[in-house]
Short mmCIF file of C-alpha atoms in Angstrom, two decimals:
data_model
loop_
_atom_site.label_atom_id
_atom_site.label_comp_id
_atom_site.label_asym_id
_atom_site.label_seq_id
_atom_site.Cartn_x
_atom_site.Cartn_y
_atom_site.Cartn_z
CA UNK G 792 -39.09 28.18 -89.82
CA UNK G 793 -36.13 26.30 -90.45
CA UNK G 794 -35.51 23.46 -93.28
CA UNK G 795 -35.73 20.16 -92.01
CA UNK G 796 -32.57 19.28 -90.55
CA UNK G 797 -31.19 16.05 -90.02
CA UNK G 798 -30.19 15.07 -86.49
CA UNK G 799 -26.86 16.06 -85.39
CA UNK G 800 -23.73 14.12 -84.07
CA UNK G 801 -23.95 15.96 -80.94
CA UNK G 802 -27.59 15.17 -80.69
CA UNK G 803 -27.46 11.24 -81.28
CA UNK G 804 -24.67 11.55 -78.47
CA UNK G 805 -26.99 13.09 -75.57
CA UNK G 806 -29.86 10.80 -77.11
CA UNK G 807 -27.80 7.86 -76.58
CA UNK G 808 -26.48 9.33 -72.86
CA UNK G 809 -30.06 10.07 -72.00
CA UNK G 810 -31.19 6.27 -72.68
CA UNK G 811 -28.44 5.41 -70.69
CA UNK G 812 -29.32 7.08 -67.74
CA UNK G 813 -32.36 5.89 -68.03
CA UNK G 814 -32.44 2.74 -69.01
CA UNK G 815 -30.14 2.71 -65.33
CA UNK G 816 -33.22 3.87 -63.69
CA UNK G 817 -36.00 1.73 -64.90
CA UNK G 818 -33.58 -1.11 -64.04
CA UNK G 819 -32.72 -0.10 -61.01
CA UNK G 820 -36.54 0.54 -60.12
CA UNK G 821 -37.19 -3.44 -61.88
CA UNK G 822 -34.57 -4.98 -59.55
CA UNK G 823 -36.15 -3.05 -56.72
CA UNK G 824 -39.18 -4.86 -57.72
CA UNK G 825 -37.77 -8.45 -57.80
CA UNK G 826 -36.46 -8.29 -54.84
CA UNK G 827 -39.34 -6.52 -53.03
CA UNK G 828 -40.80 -8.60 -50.18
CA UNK G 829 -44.50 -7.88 -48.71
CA UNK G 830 -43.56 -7.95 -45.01
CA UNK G 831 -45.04 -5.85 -42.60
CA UNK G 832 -42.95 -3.30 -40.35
CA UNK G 833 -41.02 -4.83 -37.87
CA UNK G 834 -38.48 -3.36 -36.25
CA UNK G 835 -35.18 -3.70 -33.91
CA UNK G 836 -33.47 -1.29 -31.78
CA UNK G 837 -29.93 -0.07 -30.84
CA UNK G 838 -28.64 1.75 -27.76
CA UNK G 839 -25.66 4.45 -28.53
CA UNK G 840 -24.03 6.24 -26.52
CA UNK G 841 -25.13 8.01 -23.40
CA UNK G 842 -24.47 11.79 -22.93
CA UNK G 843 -24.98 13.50 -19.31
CA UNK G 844 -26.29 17.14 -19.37
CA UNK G 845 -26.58 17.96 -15.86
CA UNK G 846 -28.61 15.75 -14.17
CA UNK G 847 -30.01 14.26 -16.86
CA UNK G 848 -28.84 11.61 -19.46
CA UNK G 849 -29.39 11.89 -22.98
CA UNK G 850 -29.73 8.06 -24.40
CA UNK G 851 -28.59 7.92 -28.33
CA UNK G 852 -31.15 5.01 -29.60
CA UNK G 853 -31.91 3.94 -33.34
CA UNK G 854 -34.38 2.37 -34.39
CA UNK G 855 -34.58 0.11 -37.38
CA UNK G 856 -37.27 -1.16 -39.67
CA UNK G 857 -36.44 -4.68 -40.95
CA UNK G 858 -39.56 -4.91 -42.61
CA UNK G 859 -40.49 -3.74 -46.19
CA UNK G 860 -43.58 -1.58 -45.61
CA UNK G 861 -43.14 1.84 -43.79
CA UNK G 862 -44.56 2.30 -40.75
CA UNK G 863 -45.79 5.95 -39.03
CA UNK G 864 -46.08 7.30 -35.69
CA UNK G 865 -43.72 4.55 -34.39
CA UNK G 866 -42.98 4.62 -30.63
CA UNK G 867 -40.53 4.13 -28.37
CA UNK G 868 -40.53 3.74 -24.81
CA UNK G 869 -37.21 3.04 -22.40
CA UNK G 870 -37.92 1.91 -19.04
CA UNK G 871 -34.82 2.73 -16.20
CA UNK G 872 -36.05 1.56 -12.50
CA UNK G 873 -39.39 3.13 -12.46
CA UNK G 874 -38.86 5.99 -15.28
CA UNK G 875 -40.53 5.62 -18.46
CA UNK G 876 -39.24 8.28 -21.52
CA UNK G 877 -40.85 7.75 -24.78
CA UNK G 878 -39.91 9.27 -28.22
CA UNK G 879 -42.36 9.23 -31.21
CA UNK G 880 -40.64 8.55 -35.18
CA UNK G 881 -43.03 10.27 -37.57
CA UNK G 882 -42.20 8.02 -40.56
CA UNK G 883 -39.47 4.73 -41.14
CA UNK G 884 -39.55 3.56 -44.48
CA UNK G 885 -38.98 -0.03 -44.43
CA UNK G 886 -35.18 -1.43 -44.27
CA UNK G 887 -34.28 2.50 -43.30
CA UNK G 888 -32.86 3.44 -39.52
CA UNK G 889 -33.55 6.58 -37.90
CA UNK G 890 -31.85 8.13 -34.96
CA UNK G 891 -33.79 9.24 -31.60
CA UNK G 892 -33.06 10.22 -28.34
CA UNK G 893 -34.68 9.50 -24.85
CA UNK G 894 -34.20 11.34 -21.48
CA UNK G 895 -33.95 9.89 -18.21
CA UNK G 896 -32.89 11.27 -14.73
CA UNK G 897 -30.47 7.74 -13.99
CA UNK G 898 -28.01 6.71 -15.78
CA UNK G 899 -29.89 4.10 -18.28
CA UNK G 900 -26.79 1.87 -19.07
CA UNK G 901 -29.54 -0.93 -17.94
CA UNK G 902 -32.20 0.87 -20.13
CA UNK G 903 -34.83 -1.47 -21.30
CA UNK G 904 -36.24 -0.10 -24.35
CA UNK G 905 -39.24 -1.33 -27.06
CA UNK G 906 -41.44 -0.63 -29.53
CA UNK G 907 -44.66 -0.23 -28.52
CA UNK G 908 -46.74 0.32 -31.25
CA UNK G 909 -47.11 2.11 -35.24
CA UNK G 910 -49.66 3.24 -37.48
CA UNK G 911 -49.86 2.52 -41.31
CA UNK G 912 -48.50 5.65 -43.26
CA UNK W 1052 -23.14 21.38 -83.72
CA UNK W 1053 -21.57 20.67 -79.75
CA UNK W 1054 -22.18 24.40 -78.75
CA UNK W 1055 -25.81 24.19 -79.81
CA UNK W 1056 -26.47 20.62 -78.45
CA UNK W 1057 -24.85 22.17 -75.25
CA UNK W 1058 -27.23 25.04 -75.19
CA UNK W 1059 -30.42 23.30 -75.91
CA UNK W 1060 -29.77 20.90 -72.45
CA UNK W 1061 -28.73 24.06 -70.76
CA UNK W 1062 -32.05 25.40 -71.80
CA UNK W 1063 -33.99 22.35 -70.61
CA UNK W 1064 -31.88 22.58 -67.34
CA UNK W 1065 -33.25 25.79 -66.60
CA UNK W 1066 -36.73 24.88 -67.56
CA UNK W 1067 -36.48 22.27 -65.42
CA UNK W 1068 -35.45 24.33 -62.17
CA UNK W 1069 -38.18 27.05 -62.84
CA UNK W 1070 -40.79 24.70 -62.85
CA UNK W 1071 -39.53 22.14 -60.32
CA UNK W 1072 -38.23 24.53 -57.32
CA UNK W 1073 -41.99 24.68 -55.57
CA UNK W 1074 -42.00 20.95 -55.38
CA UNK W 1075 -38.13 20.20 -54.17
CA UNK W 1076 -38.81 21.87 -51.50
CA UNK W 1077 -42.23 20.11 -50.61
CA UNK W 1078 -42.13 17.99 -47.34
CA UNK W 1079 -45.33 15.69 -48.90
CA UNK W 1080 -43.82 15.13 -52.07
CA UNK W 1081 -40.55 13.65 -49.85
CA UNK W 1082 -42.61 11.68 -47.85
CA UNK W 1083 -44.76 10.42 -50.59
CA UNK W 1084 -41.55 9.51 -52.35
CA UNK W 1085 -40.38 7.82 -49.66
CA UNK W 1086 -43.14 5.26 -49.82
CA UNK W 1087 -43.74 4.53 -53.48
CA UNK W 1088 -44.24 1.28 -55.13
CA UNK W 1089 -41.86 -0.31 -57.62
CA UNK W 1090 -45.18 -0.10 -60.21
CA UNK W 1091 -45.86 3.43 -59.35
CA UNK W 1092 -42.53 4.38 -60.40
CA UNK W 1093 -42.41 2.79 -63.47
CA UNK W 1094 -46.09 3.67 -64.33
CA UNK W 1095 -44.89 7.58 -62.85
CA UNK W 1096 -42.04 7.71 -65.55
CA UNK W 1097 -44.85 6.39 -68.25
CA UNK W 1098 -46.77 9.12 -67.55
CA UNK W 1099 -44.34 11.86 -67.43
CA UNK W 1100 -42.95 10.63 -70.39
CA UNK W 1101 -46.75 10.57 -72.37
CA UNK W 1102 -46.99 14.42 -71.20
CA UNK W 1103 -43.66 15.41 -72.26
CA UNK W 1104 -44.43 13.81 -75.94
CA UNK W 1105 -47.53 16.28 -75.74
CA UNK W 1106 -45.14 19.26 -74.36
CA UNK W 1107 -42.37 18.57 -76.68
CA UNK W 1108 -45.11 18.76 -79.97
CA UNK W 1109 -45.77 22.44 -78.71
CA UNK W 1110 -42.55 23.98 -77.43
CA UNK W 1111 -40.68 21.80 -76.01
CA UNK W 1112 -36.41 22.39 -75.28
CA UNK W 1113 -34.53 22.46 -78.34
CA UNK W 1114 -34.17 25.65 -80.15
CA UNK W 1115 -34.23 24.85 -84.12
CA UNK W 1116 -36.09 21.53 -84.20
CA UNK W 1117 -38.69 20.31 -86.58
CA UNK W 1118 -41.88 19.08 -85.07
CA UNK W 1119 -41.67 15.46 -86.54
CA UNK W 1120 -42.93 13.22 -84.29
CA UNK W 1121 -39.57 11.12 -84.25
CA UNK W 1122 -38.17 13.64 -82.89
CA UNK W 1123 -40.48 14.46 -80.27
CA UNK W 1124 -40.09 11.09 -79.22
CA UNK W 1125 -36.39 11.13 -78.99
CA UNK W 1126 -36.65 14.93 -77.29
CA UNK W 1127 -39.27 13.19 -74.31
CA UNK W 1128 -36.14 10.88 -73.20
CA UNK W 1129 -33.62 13.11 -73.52
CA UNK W 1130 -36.08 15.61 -71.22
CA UNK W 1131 -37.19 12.66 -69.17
CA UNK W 1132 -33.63 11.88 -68.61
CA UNK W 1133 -32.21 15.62 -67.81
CA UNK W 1134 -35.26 15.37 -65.00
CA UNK W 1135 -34.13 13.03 -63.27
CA UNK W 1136 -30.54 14.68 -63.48
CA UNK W 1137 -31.98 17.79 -61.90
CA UNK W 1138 -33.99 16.10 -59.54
CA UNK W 1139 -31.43 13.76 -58.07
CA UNK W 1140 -29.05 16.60 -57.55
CA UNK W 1141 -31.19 18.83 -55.98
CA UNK W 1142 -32.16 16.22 -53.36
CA UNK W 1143 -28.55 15.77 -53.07
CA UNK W 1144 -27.65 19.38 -52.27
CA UNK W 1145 -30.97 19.88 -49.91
CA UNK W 1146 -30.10 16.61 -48.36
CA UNK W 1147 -32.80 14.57 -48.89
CA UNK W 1148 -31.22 12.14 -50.07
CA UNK W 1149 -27.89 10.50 -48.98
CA UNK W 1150 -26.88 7.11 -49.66
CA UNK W 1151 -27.61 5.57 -45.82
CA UNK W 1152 -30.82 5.96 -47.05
CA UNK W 1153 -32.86 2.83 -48.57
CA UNK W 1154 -32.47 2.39 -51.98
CA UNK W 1155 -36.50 2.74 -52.35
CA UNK W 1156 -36.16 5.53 -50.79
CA UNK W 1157 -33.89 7.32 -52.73
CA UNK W 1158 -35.51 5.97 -56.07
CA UNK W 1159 -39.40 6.81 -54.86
CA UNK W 1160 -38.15 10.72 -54.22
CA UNK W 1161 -36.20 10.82 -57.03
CA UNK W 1162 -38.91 9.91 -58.97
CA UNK W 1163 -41.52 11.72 -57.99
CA UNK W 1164 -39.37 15.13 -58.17
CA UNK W 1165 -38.57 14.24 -61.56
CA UNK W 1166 -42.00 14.59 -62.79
CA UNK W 1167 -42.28 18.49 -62.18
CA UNK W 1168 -38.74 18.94 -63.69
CA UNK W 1169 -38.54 16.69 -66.88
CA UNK W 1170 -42.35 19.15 -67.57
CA UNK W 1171 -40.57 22.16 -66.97
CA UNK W 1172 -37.83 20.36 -69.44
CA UNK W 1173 -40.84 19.87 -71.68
CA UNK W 1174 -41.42 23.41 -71.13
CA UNK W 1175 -38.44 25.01 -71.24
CA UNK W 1176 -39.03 26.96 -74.82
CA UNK W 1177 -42.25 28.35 -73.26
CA UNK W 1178 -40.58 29.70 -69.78
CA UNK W 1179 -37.31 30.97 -70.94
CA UNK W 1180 -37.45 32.51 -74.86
CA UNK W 1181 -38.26 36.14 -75.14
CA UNK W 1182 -39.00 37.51 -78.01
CA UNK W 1183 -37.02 39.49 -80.09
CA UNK W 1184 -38.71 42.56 -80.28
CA UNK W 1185 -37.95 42.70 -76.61
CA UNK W 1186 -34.59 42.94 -77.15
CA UNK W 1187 -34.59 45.94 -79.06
CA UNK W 1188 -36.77 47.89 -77.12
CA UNK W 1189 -34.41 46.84 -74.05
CA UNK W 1190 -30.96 48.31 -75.73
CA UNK W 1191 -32.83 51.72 -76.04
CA UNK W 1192 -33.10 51.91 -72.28
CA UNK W 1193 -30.66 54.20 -70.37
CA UNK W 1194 -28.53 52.65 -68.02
CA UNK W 1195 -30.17 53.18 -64.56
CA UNK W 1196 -33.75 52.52 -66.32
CA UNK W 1197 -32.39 49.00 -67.41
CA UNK W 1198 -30.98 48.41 -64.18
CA UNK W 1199 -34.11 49.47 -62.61
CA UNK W 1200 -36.44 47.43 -64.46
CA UNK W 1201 -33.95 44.13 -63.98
CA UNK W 1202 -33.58 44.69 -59.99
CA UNK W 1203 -37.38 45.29 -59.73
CA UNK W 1204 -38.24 42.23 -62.14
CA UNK W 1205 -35.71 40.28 -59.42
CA UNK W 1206 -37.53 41.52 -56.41
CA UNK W 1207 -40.61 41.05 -57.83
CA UNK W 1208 -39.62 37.09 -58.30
CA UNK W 1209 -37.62 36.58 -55.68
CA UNK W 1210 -40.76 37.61 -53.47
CA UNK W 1211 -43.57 35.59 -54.92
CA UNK W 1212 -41.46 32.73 -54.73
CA UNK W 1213 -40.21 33.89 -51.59
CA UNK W 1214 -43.54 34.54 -49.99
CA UNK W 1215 -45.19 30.93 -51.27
CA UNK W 1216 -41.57 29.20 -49.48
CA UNK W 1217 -40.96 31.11 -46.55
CA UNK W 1218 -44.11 30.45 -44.37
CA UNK W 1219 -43.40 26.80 -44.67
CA UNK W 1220 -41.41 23.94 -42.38
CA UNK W 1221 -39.33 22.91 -45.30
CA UNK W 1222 -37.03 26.02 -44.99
CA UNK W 1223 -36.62 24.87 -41.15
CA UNK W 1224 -36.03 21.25 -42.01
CA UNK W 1225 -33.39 21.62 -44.82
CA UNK W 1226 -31.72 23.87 -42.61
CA UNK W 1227 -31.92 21.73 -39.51
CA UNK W 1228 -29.93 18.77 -41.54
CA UNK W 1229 -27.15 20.51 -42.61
CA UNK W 1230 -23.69 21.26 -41.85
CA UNK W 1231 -22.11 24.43 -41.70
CA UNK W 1232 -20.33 23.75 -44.46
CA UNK W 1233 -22.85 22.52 -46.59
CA UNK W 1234 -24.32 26.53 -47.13
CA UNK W 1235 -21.23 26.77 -49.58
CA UNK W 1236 -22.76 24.14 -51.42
CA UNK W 1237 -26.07 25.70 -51.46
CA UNK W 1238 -24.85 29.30 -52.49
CA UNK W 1239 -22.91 27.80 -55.33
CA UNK W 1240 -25.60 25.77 -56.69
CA UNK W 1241 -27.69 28.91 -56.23
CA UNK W 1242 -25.27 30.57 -58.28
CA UNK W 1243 -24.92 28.11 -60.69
CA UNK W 1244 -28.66 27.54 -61.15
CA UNK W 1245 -29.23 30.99 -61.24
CA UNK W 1246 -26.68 31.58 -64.01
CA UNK W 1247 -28.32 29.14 -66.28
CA UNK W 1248 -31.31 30.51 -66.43
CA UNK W 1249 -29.78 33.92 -67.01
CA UNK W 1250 -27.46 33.07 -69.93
CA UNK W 1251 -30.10 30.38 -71.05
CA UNK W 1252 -32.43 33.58 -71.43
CA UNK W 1253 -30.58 36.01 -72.11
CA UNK W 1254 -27.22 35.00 -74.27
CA UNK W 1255 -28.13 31.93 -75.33
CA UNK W 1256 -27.79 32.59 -78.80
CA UNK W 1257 -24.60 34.19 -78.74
CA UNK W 1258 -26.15 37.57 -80.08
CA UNK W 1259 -23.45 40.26 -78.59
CA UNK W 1260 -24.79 42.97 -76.79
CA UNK W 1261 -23.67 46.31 -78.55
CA UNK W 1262 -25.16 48.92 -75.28
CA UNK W 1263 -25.04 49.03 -71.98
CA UNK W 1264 -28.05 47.26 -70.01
CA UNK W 1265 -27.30 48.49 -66.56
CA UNK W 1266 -25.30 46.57 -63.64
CA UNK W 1267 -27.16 43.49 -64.92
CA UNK W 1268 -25.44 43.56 -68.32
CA UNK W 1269 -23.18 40.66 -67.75
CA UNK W 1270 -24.44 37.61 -66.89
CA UNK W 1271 -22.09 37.00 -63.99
CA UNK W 1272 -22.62 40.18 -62.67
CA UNK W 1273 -26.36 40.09 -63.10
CA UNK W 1274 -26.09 36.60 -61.83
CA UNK W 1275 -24.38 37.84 -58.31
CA UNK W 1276 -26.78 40.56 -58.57
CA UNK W 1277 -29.57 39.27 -58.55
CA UNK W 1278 -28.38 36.25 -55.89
CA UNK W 1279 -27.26 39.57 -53.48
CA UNK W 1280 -31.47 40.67 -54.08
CA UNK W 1281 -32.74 37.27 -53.48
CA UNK W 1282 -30.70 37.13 -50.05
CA UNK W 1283 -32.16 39.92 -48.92
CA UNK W 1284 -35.79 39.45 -50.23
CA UNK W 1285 -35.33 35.59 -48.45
CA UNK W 1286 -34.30 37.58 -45.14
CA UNK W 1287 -37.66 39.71 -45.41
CA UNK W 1288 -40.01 37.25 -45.83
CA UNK W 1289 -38.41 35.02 -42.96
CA UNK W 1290 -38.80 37.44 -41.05
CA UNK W 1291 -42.19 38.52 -42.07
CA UNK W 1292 -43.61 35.18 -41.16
CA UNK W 1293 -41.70 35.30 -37.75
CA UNK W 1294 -39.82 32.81 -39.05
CA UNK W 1295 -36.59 34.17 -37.69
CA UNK W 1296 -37.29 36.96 -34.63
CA UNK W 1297 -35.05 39.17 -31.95
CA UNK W 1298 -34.47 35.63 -30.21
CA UNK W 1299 -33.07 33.69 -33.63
CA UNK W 1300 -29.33 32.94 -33.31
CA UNK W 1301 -27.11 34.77 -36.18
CA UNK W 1302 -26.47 31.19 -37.29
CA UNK W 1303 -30.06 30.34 -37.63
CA UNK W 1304 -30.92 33.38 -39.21
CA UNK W 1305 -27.92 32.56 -41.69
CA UNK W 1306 -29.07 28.92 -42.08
CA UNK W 1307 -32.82 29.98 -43.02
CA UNK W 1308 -31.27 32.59 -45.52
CA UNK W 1309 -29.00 30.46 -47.66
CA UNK W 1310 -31.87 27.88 -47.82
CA UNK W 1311 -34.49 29.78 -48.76
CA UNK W 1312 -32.39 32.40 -51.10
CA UNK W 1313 -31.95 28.91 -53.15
CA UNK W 1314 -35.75 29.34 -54.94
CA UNK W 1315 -35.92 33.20 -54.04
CA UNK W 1316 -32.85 33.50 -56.43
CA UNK W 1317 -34.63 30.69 -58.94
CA UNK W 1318 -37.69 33.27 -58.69
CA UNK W 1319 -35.75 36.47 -58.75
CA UNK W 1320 -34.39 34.76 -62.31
CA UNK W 1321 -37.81 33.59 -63.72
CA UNK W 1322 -38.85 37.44 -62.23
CA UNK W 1323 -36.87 39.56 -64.65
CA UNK W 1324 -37.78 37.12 -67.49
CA UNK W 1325 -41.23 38.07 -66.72
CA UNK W 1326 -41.25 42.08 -67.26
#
């Protein structure tokens, strides 16, 4: 074994860089927690921008939760004339987006789309 | 004084990818992360940091130290700390994190991935030092023996590893979010990661080599040597579990590869430290 040494330079450097980098985290995680509402998923959605493969169209959508808890299983149904398409997001954490797509045979410029229901992850 | 300091978090670096590879590339521990409570991460951190104090009285990172409990206190932040280094950048190279994301998002995965690494910090001593007797008995090997015995001990790691990955989604999801582009970043940190370990295990103490070990005597060759094994071993197993078939695009099969020769190589490294 070696003598007892005392603690280096170099060490009392990474020490000090180490509490640093964490002291940054636990903060970060504490300000998280100050400003951390209890609101339940709620969401809004966005229409992008509409690709046509063949006959089909290919409707760019995202969906965001403005709530703070996450919400599962969250779907999405668009409505053009009579034609119903529905997409399924397996998880949105809350104030996170997500990107989806829906298919319909018309062009769904007019596309009325909503959420229709989530589960608790 | 620097060059030591500099090998001990090298050390811990490498401790920390050994034992934290299985759970970066965990699709529960993501999610999980994903949904974690301020509290949970602060009371997450406590408890990794209460093991670590444990690890760090037994073997802990640091080469030379003496077990005082000072500095086993002061070694649990520094390996706390070097954790969460390693686990925020791997979720940054496999793209698990990106900074659209929520912050309590990003925060909740980081956190929970640092748990497994800062232990295998805590552990480092214990997963990477070999003793010395080894290395005399290894400098009386010929030169295709040693190679032999360092390929195998590669194969050997990059398969368990392999195997336990492979069969999974994770390799199909990581893949599925890159770009192109983004395999270079995945093959160097391969590299890189792999080359730590190597030189943490091998030539950390600066002892010189006086013989020949075989085609893994340097540790950049036996660093691209082993990452060459891994690639292959990754391509076996994918295709073992029908992950990739006739029908697989080159692309895909290239993709799945590079992804999953990231622990394969981690596990081809750990592998030859093991025979």
């Amino acid at each position: 074994m070696k003598k007892r040494e005392a603690r280096t330079t170099a060490e009392w450097v990474s020490l000090a860089i180490a509490v640093l980098l964490l002291s940054c985290l636990v903060g970060l995680i504490g300000w998280l927690w100050a400003t951390e509402g209890d609101e339940p998923a709620q969401f809004s959605l966005a229409m992008g921008e509409v690709r046509q493969v063949g006959e089909q169209f290919y409707l760019e959508i995202t969906v965001r939760n403005d709530g703070d808890q996450a919400a599962a299983a969250v779907e999405v149904v668009g409505k053009v004339d009579d034609q119903e398409s529905n997409v399924t997001i397996d998880l949105l954490p809350g104030h996170a987006e997500q990107s989806a797509t829906l298919i319909f045979s018309s062009d769904p410029k007019q596309a009325e789309l909503a959420v229709v229901g989530y589960s608790e992850p | 004084m620097w060059r030591r300091e500099f090998d001990d978090l090298l050390n811990g670096i490498a401790g920390a990818f050994l034992f934290g590879i299985p759970l970066l590339y965990t699709m529960e521990v993501w999610d999980i992360g994903s949904d974690l409570t301020p509290l949970h991460m602060l009371l997450y951190l406590g408890l990794t940091y209460i093991a670590l104090v444990a690890l760090n009285r037994a073997t802990g990172f640091r080469r030379n130290s003496d077990e005082t409990w000072g500095r086993s206190l002061a070694d649990s932040i520094e390996a706390l700390a070097l954790g969460a280094l390693v686990a925020c950048f791997s979720l940054i190279v496999l793209r698990r994190v990106s900074f659209d994301l929520a912050y309590d998002v990003i925060l909740g995965k980081v956190v929970l991935e640092t748990m497994p690494c800062a232990i295998g910090v805590g552990m480092a001593n214990g997963l990477l030092r070999r003793e010395d007797n080894d290395e005399e008995e290894a400098e009386q090997q010929s030169f295709w023996h040693a190679t032999l015995v360092d390929a195998g001990g590669t194969m050997l790691g990059a398969t368990v590893v392999g195997l336990s990955i492979a069969p999974t989604d994770e390799v199909g999801v990581i893949a599925a979010s890159l770009p192109p582009w983004w395999l270079w970043l995945i093959m160097a940190a391969s590299l890189l990661i792999s080359y730590v370990i190597v030189f943490q295990a091998e030539f950390g103490d600066h002892q010189q080599r006086k013989s020949d070990r075989g085609l893994f005597q340097s540790p950049l060759s036996e660093t691209i040597a082993s990452y060459i094994i891994s690639l292959v071993f990754a391509l076996v197993t994918l295709r073992v579990f029908n992950q990739i078939d006739e029908s697989t695009s080159l692309a895909q099969i290239i993709d799945y590869t590079i992804v999953l020769g990231l622990p394969a190589t981690v596990g081809g490294a750990a592998g030859r430290l093991a025979v």
